[in-house]
Amino acid sequence: MMKRWILALAVTGWTLVSVAQSVSLASRYNAFFLEAICERSKGNNDAAFDLLCRCIEIDSTKSEAYYFLAQYYGALKQKDRAIACIEKAAALEPANPTYQETLANAYINMHQYDKAAEVLEALYDKHKDRDDVLSILVQLYEEQHEYELAIQTLARLETMEGKSERLSYAKSNFYTQLGDKKAAIAEMKNLADQYPNDQNYRGLYANTLFVNGQKKKALDIYHDILRLEPDNRNSMMALLAYERDEGNPEKADELTERVLLGKNTTSQDKIVIMRQEIGRSEQEGGDSTRILYLFHRMLEQPQMDADVAILCATYMNLKKMPNDTISGVLEQVLKVAPDNAAARLQLVSYAWQAEDMPRIISLCQDARQYNPDEMAFYYYQGIAYYRQEQLDQALNAFQNGIGVITQQSDPVIVSDFYAVMGDILHQKGLDKEAFAAYDSCLQWKDDNYGCLNNYAYYLSEKEVLLDKAEQMSYRAIKAEPKNATYLDTYAWILFKQERYAEAKIYIDQTLQCDSDTSAVLLEHAGDIYYHNGDRDQALFYWQQALAKASPKSELGAEDRRQILTRKIKLKKYLKE
């Protein structure tokens, strides 16, 4: 009796030790796993990876460590280890749908579609409400050309969702792939019979008949559908394709016009058909008469979007039609889509070519409402105001445009923004602000030669920073050595630096390059010749300058004329 008690005590002691070791093992695993997840959340992936590896060493029967390790091996491009880990996790916990889906996706990415299908079938057996799993299975069976299995899977989907166009059409296609024309046709007939008042289902049935060789029966159905629904888009498109294939151009043209004007024809369909028509027209010699007629008929109808009008304008550009004609179509684009910046910019371009500044101003003003971040509209509006000598409005447009400039903006346009602003500010007598604008211009584009020239000239007029002015002006004439305006500026800066002999060289070049010499340039020539000792030639140029001087009505013109008159009378240079 005593021995049996001792034996029982020994067994109990061993069990307690085993349980204690198990509890200790679980605690250690949990501690390492939680630490791994914490490091992962902090972005310390190296530490998390090492801790997860330690978890597996402690207890290789826990699925979650393998699941997270699979992700790390995947990121490291170690596909074999990644798949092994997710396979292990899925095997340890087969009821976990996340693990099964991850494993299936891994197989799909490796193009192991048979294995993926096996995993998903098992997943569906446990979750009969997962229609998404069945949809993926259909795709996998199609990829493997297992059309019978695909049909069976679609039947399971039909049990869940009910009969539908999508499922019936897919089943019919798979029957066609199997060569079972009878079943393919029957599938679509059943759908059409289930919805006898829906002509679109009858159209799908007709399509299936057509594809499977029963063309006459299909054509009869198409015509009957159009008798009941004259604007049925699917039947018209099917008949159009048939007449084209049969080589019946007159019937095809009649159907084309009918489709394009049909109220149920989508804008996308119209674009596709018109592109085909344009392609055929160009192949046959490029006669635009019929194409323009079709566009005209379509644009007579109310438009839901601007796609047809945009294609029409593009075609007209291709055929080099007059700007006024294209403008009418672009106006239609803006009626439907007033925020279409490309169409509006094209209209601005046409107005610019016609020098219609009020039109540019109006177009850009509207654009600032619909396209407030499009810098080009502020630029063209500012230029148009500037050309009309409305300096305040021009300056306002440019200043508003600067507000939408970003680091991604076109440096050329931004540079011109600041250049024209500088010119306006100078004309308003705000030289400090003008020079700041020119500096900004050159920061965006340091070879803006128009800015370099104007900046240099205005500095020379104020007789400040002449060395800087001379360097900027020299860059401009090096870039454009035949530009009379740039040459005149450089000659005048040299004159201001009292480098009279050099100034004469460049003013002579200016006179050679300028076919319509201005009064200012001629006066400069007279001043430079005077300081080179040739007073007779100086007097000649001053007299020419006076003859070309601006009318008295222009600002400052009278003062200029008086100075020239005194130079001529006294036959000497007068410093202003």
XYZ file of C-alpha atoms in Angstrom:
576
model
C 0.000 0.000 0.000
C 2.840 2.374 0.821
C 4.584 1.771 -2.528
C 1.480 2.600 -4.532
C 1.155 5.935 -2.742
C 4.797 6.773 -3.440
C 4.315 5.937 -7.153
C 1.241 8.125 -7.424
C 3.095 10.980 -5.753
C 5.938 10.630 -8.257
C 3.555 10.779 -11.240
C 1.826 13.829 -9.847
C 5.146 15.572 -9.373
C 6.209 14.911 -12.964
C 2.889 16.346 -14.264
C 3.282 19.509 -12.233
C 6.785 20.038 -13.619
C 5.526 19.553 -17.184
C 2.715 22.058 -16.701
C 5.102 24.534 -15.114
C 7.478 24.214 -18.087
C 4.580 24.683 -20.522
C 3.406 27.798 -18.730
C 6.937 29.146 -18.719
C 7.296 28.420 -22.457
C 4.040 30.196 -23.287
C 5.000 33.216 -21.178
C 8.340 33.525 -22.902
C 6.748 33.199 -26.344
C 4.131 35.796 -25.527
C 6.732 38.211 -24.177
C 8.910 37.923 -27.296
C 5.941 38.138 -29.675
C 4.497 41.237 -28.031
C 7.918 42.875 -28.096
C 8.224 42.017 -31.803
C 4.868 43.670 -32.576
C 5.875 46.768 -30.589
C 9.135 47.091 -32.549
C 7.237 46.563 -35.793
C 4.813 49.382 -34.956
C 7.797 51.667 -34.273
C 9.264 50.863 -37.679
C 12.191 48.906 -36.176
C 11.845 46.051 -38.651
C 15.267 44.491 -38.071
C 14.558 44.113 -34.357
C 11.027 42.821 -35.038
C 12.373 40.236 -37.499
C 14.947 38.921 -34.985
C 12.331 38.699 -32.230
C 9.910 36.770 -34.493
C 12.667 34.292 -35.352
C 13.250 33.824 -31.610
C 9.508 33.187 -31.145
C 9.681 30.235 -33.557
C 12.687 28.847 -31.698
C 10.699 29.006 -28.442
C 7.495 27.508 -29.868
C 7.193 26.345 -33.464
C 3.465 25.580 -33.145
C 2.283 29.209 -33.085
C 0.954 30.458 -36.399
C 1.124 34.234 -35.968
C 4.930 34.422 -35.858
C 5.133 32.583 -39.215
C 2.494 34.923 -40.682
C 4.484 38.065 -39.885
C 7.795 36.476 -40.884
C 6.290 35.691 -44.321
C 5.761 39.418 -44.842
C 9.363 40.216 -43.976
C 10.753 37.476 -46.226
C 8.514 38.793 -49.008
C 9.933 42.297 -48.550
C 13.443 40.799 -48.687
C 12.562 39.120 -52.040
C 13.104 35.687 -50.463
C 10.040 34.105 -52.063
C 10.734 30.516 -51.051
C 11.026 31.380 -47.354
C 8.017 33.669 -47.547
C 5.790 30.977 -49.073
C 7.092 28.372 -46.605
C 6.168 30.626 -43.669
C 2.658 31.397 -44.884
C 2.103 27.730 -45.713
C 3.138 26.870 -42.151
C 0.826 29.501 -40.654
C -2.111 28.275 -42.794
C -1.417 24.641 -41.831
C -1.224 25.461 -38.108
C -4.488 27.424 -38.188
C -6.612 26.214 -41.140
C -9.710 27.980 -39.824
C -8.083 31.422 -40.107
C -9.419 33.010 -43.357
C -6.722 35.687 -43.396
C -3.973 33.071 -43.557
C -5.796 31.109 -46.268
C -6.406 34.222 -48.414
C -2.789 35.322 -48.001
C -1.596 31.877 -49.056
C -3.913 31.858 -52.071
C -2.681 35.316 -53.147
C 0.916 34.127 -52.784
C 0.211 31.176 -55.070
C -1.534 33.454 -57.580
C 1.454 35.806 -57.646
C 3.656 32.794 -58.368
C 1.214 31.685 -61.139
C 0.511 28.453 -59.229
C -3.191 28.709 -59.993
C -4.011 25.084 -59.207
C -2.693 25.419 -55.654
C -4.475 28.745 -55.218
C -7.764 27.184 -56.359
C -7.331 24.299 -53.904
C -6.837 26.734 -50.997
C -9.811 28.884 -52.009
C -12.097 25.861 -52.443
C -11.245 24.817 -48.890
C -11.878 28.369 -47.681
C -15.275 28.444 -49.417
C -16.257 25.138 -47.817
C -15.896 26.822 -44.400
C -17.447 30.165 -45.475
C -20.372 29.550 -47.818
C -21.269 33.262 -47.885
C -18.030 34.285 -49.599
C -19.155 35.150 -53.140
C -15.878 37.024 -53.631
C -14.005 33.727 -53.224
C -16.159 32.140 -55.925
C -15.497 35.077 -58.275
C -11.738 34.583 -57.889
C -12.142 30.845 -58.467
C -13.928 31.542 -61.766
C -10.945 33.608 -62.905
C -8.474 30.927 -61.808
C -10.337 28.168 -63.639
C -10.553 30.351 -66.745
C -6.801 30.992 -66.562
C -6.222 27.211 -66.473
C -8.798 26.615 -69.241
C -10.829 24.551 -66.788
C -14.064 25.774 -68.325
C -16.285 23.063 -66.835
C -15.106 23.937 -63.324
C -15.636 27.617 -64.133
C -19.231 26.878 -65.201
C -19.854 24.888 -62.014
C -18.505 27.765 -59.940
C -20.732 30.257 -61.778
C -23.686 28.002 -60.990
C -22.796 28.265 -57.297
C -22.704 32.058 -57.678
C -26.124 31.971 -59.335
C -27.470 30.083 -56.329
C -26.263 32.925 -54.094
C -27.035 35.940 -56.293
C -29.739 34.771 -58.663
C -29.616 34.737 -62.460
C -28.006 37.814 -64.021
C -26.640 39.104 -67.299
C -23.063 38.961 -66.013
C -23.226 35.341 -64.883
C -25.250 34.039 -67.825
C -22.996 35.773 -70.339
C -19.897 34.329 -68.668
C -21.379 30.810 -68.635
C -22.352 31.133 -72.279
C -18.811 32.182 -73.206
C -17.358 29.200 -71.365
C -19.750 26.848 -73.181
C -18.572 28.421 -76.432
C -14.947 27.786 -75.411
C -15.868 24.125 -74.811
C -17.422 23.960 -78.272
C -20.888 23.356 -76.827
C -22.795 25.813 -79.017
C -26.161 24.431 -78.035
C -25.534 25.021 -74.328
C -24.066 28.466 -75.002
C -27.190 29.535 -76.908
C -29.541 27.926 -74.393
C -27.932 29.813 -71.515
C -28.607 33.217 -73.105
C -32.073 32.154 -74.287
C -33.011 31.248 -70.721
C -31.919 34.714 -69.594
C -33.872 36.420 -72.387
C -36.957 34.315 -71.615
C -36.714 35.216 -67.937
C -36.862 38.943 -68.838
C -39.027 38.999 -72.002
C -39.605 42.768 -71.890
C -35.917 43.671 -71.698
C -34.688 44.024 -75.275
C -31.065 44.212 -74.152
C -31.232 40.584 -72.999
C -32.713 39.633 -76.355
C -29.780 41.461 -77.926
C -27.318 39.395 -75.899
C -29.133 36.253 -76.991
C -28.836 37.442 -80.612
C -25.114 38.093 -80.112
C -24.647 34.516 -78.923
C -26.571 33.176 -81.913
C -24.408 35.270 -84.235
C -21.125 34.121 -82.678
C -22.219 30.502 -82.841
C -23.117 30.563 -86.538
C -26.858 31.299 -86.523
C -26.477 34.706 -88.225
C -29.873 34.880 -89.947
C -31.759 34.204 -86.749
C -29.598 36.767 -84.933
C -30.215 39.447 -87.593
C -33.959 38.854 -87.407
C -33.859 39.447 -83.663
C -31.788 42.637 -84.074
C -34.285 44.057 -86.575
C -37.231 43.089 -84.358
C -35.589 44.800 -81.387
C -35.162 48.001 -83.432
C -38.799 47.790 -84.504
C -39.760 47.842 -80.820
C -36.957 50.174 -79.675
C -35.631 52.272 -82.583
C -32.792 53.680 -80.434
C -31.559 50.377 -79.031
C -27.839 50.980 -78.939
C -26.655 47.332 -78.786
C -28.671 46.189 -81.797
C -27.627 49.163 -83.917
C -23.959 48.604 -83.050
C -24.239 44.908 -83.891
C -25.901 45.592 -87.250
C -23.351 48.296 -88.046
C -20.474 45.875 -87.452
C -22.237 43.267 -89.607
C -22.790 45.630 -92.562
C -19.170 46.804 -92.397
C -17.937 43.193 -92.446
C -20.264 42.335 -95.311
C -18.972 45.271 -97.367
C -22.232 47.183 -97.638
C -21.029 50.818 -97.348
C -24.400 52.461 -98.039
C -26.200 50.475 -95.347
C -23.225 50.929 -93.012
C -23.237 54.709 -93.534
C -26.984 54.857 -92.879
C -26.562 52.852 -89.654
C -23.552 54.937 -88.632
C -25.596 58.115 -88.756
C -28.459 56.402 -86.945
C -26.140 55.205 -84.161
C -24.425 58.566 -83.787
C -27.765 60.353 -83.445
C -29.359 57.694 -81.242
C -30.396 58.993 -77.845
C -29.060 55.866 -76.114
C -25.642 55.956 -77.769
C -22.968 56.842 -75.236
C -20.429 59.584 -75.796
C -17.702 56.951 -75.694
C -19.396 54.997 -78.495
C -19.687 58.152 -80.595
C -15.989 58.895 -80.155
C -14.997 55.343 -81.137
C -17.224 55.400 -84.233
C -16.053 58.851 -85.334
C -12.407 57.858 -84.982
C -13.118 54.871 -87.211
C -14.899 57.108 -89.713
C -12.015 59.598 -89.710
C -9.525 56.777 -90.232
C -11.480 55.431 -93.206
C -11.878 58.928 -94.643
C -8.150 59.622 -94.468
C -7.337 56.279 -96.098
C -9.717 57.104 -98.943
C -8.211 60.518 -99.695
C -9.123 62.719 -96.748
C -12.402 64.274 -97.979
C -13.766 65.982 -94.878
C -17.312 66.613 -96.200
C -19.006 63.566 -94.645
C -17.017 63.770 -91.397
C -17.964 67.405 -90.865
C -21.573 66.595 -91.720
C -21.680 63.900 -89.031
C -20.092 66.210 -86.464
C -22.564 68.950 -87.381
C -25.541 66.614 -86.914
C -24.281 65.407 -83.539
C -23.490 68.888 -82.230
C -27.006 70.021 -83.122
C -28.220 67.780 -80.315
C -27.950 68.631 -76.582
C -24.540 67.521 -75.322
C -24.012 65.750 -71.997
C -20.253 66.246 -72.149
C -17.671 67.988 -74.322
C -16.003 64.895 -75.827
C -17.625 65.070 -79.270
C -16.999 68.811 -79.625
C -13.363 68.386 -78.573
C -12.840 65.643 -81.174
C -14.509 67.857 -83.778
C -12.190 70.776 -82.979
C -9.182 68.451 -83.122
C -10.264 67.182 -86.527
C -10.785 70.729 -87.793
C -7.271 71.606 -86.660
C -5.992 68.558 -88.519
C -7.739 69.752 -91.671
C -6.370 73.306 -91.138
C -9.788 74.922 -91.148
C -10.228 78.675 -90.422
C -9.843 79.799 -86.826
C -13.326 81.336 -86.807
C -14.874 77.979 -87.708
C -12.957 76.093 -85.034
C -13.740 78.806 -82.490
C -17.455 78.102 -82.862
C -16.910 74.480 -81.848
C -14.635 75.441 -78.970
C -17.366 77.754 -77.710
C -19.659 74.735 -77.601
C -17.026 72.916 -75.532
C -17.051 75.722 -72.981
C -20.849 75.743 -72.786
C -20.781 72.131 -71.600
C -17.434 72.197 -69.782
C -16.539 75.784 -68.819
C -13.527 74.503 -66.872
C -11.896 73.033 -69.989
C -8.650 74.987 -69.870
C -7.264 73.563 -73.141
C -10.269 74.764 -75.179
C -10.171 78.206 -73.585
C -6.432 78.557 -74.162
C -6.975 77.676 -77.821
C -9.564 80.467 -78.063
C -7.123 82.844 -76.368
C -4.513 81.851 -78.960
C -6.920 82.637 -81.826
C -7.818 85.996 -80.250
C -4.118 86.780 -79.886
C -3.508 86.044 -83.565
C -6.391 88.399 -84.403
C -4.996 90.987 -81.948
C -8.392 91.050 -80.263
C -7.301 92.222 -76.803
C -10.823 92.746 -75.366
C -11.665 89.147 -76.313
C -8.530 87.866 -74.566
C -9.391 89.850 -71.447
C -12.930 88.435 -71.387
C -11.821 84.829 -71.928
C -9.165 85.056 -69.231
C -11.496 86.725 -66.762
C -13.933 83.802 -67.061
C -11.056 81.335 -66.838
C -9.960 82.805 -63.511
C -13.315 81.632 -62.136
C -13.139 78.089 -63.532
C -9.365 77.552 -63.597
C -8.054 79.759 -60.765
C -4.732 77.917 -60.582
C -3.904 78.103 -64.303
C -1.162 80.715 -64.494
C -1.368 81.187 -68.275
C -4.710 82.980 -68.062
C -3.342 85.651 -65.699
C -0.384 86.093 -68.038
C -2.410 86.590 -71.220
C -4.911 88.850 -69.484
C -2.095 90.970 -68.108
C -0.442 91.217 -71.520
C -3.759 92.166 -73.160
C -4.340 94.933 -70.629
C -0.736 96.081 -71.127
C -1.192 96.224 -74.894
C -4.230 98.455 -74.294
C -2.140 100.650 -71.969
C -4.374 99.813 -69.006
C -1.432 99.587 -66.637
C -3.307 99.251 -63.353
C -5.463 96.387 -64.632
C -2.418 94.705 -66.174
C -0.469 94.978 -62.941
C -3.410 93.551 -60.995
C -3.625 90.542 -63.317
C 0.094 89.810 -63.002
C 0.109 90.221 -59.238
C -2.827 87.802 -58.914
C -1.021 85.370 -61.182
C 2.062 85.425 -58.989
C -0.141 84.081 -56.212
C -0.562 80.746 -58.042
C 3.128 80.246 -58.844
C 4.638 77.048 -57.414
C 7.974 75.291 -57.728
C 6.429 73.212 -60.532
C 5.455 76.290 -62.578
C 6.998 76.860 -66.007
C 10.106 79.027 -65.387
C 9.746 80.731 -68.784
C 6.222 81.987 -68.051
C 7.070 82.972 -64.474
C 10.109 84.859 -65.687
C 7.985 86.764 -68.211
C 5.455 87.509 -65.473
C 8.064 89.392 -63.490
C 9.644 90.976 -66.593
C 6.407 92.595 -67.750
C 5.591 93.584 -64.172
C 8.943 95.347 -64.046
C 8.166 97.235 -67.257
C 4.768 98.322 -65.902
C 6.175 99.411 -62.551
C 8.858 101.429 -64.339
C 6.244 103.174 -66.454
C 4.376 104.039 -63.266
C 7.541 105.611 -61.859
C 8.098 102.867 -59.262
C 11.703 102.102 -60.135
C 12.601 100.390 -56.854
C 9.710 97.954 -57.251
C 10.482 97.557 -60.960
C 14.100 96.581 -60.275
C 12.941 94.084 -57.623
C 10.608 92.520 -60.215
C 13.465 92.268 -62.727
C 15.624 90.554 -60.093
C 12.846 88.014 -59.513
C 12.552 87.497 -63.266
C 16.240 86.667 -63.585
C 16.101 84.288 -60.634
C 13.615 82.155 -62.554
C 15.415 82.467 -65.884
C 18.757 84.232 -65.882
C 18.886 84.427 -69.694
C 15.652 86.362 -70.181
C 17.262 88.731 -72.667
C 14.342 91.126 -72.899
C 14.502 91.629 -69.147
C 18.302 91.951 -69.196
C 18.033 94.662 -71.837
C 15.278 96.684 -70.172
C 16.791 96.367 -66.698
C 20.158 97.541 -68.023
C 18.646 100.469 -69.934
C 16.605 101.750 -67.004
C 19.652 101.541 -64.724
C 21.606 103.595 -67.265
C 18.830 106.201 -67.378
C 19.173 106.615 -63.621
C 22.981 106.427 -63.970
C 23.265 103.821 -61.198
C 25.015 100.427 -61.155
C 26.423 101.056 -64.629
C 28.877 98.164 -64.408
C 26.018 95.775 -63.643
C 23.988 97.340 -66.462
C 26.868 96.947 -68.925
C 27.276 93.239 -68.030
C 23.567 92.518 -68.444
C 23.351 94.413 -71.726
C 26.431 92.651 -73.093
C 24.814 89.252 -72.426
C 21.801 90.362 -74.450
C 23.778 91.498 -77.509
C 25.958 88.368 -77.411
C 22.768 86.295 -77.619
C 21.167 88.475 -80.325
C 23.911 90.473 -82.081
C 21.546 91.855 -84.768
C 18.901 93.114 -82.356
C 18.873 96.916 -82.816
C 17.138 97.551 -79.480
C 19.756 95.562 -77.571
C 22.612 97.214 -79.496
C 21.210 100.693 -78.787
C 21.004 99.902 -75.056
C 24.614 98.725 -74.979
C 25.829 101.762 -76.922
C 23.950 104.061 -74.544
C 25.413 102.389 -71.436
C 28.917 102.788 -72.887
C 28.070 106.454 -73.504
C 27.010 106.822 -69.860
C 30.333 105.246 -68.843
C 32.084 107.869 -71.028
C 33.436 105.129 -73.307
C 32.552 107.241 -76.352
C 34.649 105.523 -79.033
C 33.191 102.107 -78.128
C 29.724 103.610 -77.956
C 30.114 104.885 -81.547
C 30.984 101.378 -82.795
C 27.793 99.928 -81.344
C 25.506 102.829 -82.334
C 26.716 102.423 -85.921
C 25.819 98.711 -85.746
C 22.442 99.707 -84.342
C 21.749 102.043 -87.253
C 22.695 99.314 -89.724
C 20.363 96.770 -88.098
C 17.351 99.042 -87.527
C 15.190 99.395 -90.640
C 12.758 101.851 -88.997
C 14.954 103.975 -86.759
C 13.163 105.515 -83.780
C 13.511 109.084 -82.511
C 15.163 107.861 -79.295
C 17.786 105.851 -81.170
C 18.557 108.804 -83.491
C 18.948 111.137 -80.524
C 21.322 108.653 -78.906
C 23.321 108.545 -82.149
C 23.542 112.360 -82.185
C 24.718 112.484 -78.549
C 27.340 109.788 -79.149
C 28.641 111.430 -82.361
C 28.824 114.794 -80.583
C 31.097 113.301 -77.903
C 33.233 111.735 -80.589
C 33.867 115.195 -82.071
C 31.610 114.907 -85.140
C 29.178 117.783 -84.487
C 27.812 117.959 -88.036
C 26.746 114.318 -87.967
C 25.369 114.828 -84.468
C 23.250 117.734 -85.711
C 22.017 115.593 -88.607
C 20.831 112.825 -86.264
C 19.185 115.319 -83.861
C 17.258 116.848 -86.744
C 16.102 113.367 -87.848
C 15.098 112.586 -84.263
C 13.001 115.752 -84.043
C 11.256 114.865 -87.296
C 10.321 111.461 -85.879
C 9.552 112.653 -82.364
C 6.227 111.557 -80.838
C 3.147 113.798 -81.084
C 2.669 116.371 -78.373
C -0.257 114.402 -76.942
C 1.993 111.611 -75.625
C 3.280 111.801 -72.065
C 6.669 113.565 -71.919
C 6.736 114.098 -75.664
C 6.729 117.895 -75.441
C 9.725 117.958 -73.069
C 11.591 115.641 -75.430
C 10.872 117.875 -78.432
C 11.987 120.977 -76.544
C 15.301 119.375 -75.576
C 15.936 118.290 -79.168
C 15.028 121.777 -80.434
C 17.519 123.369 -78.059
C 20.277 120.904 -79.059
C 19.730 121.766 -82.704
C 19.559 125.516 -82.057
C 22.681 125.562 -79.848
C 24.416 122.847 -81.889
C 25.603 121.214 -78.698
C 24.829 118.340 -76.382
C 22.671 119.216 -73.377
C 22.753 116.995 -70.294
C 19.234 116.457 -69.037
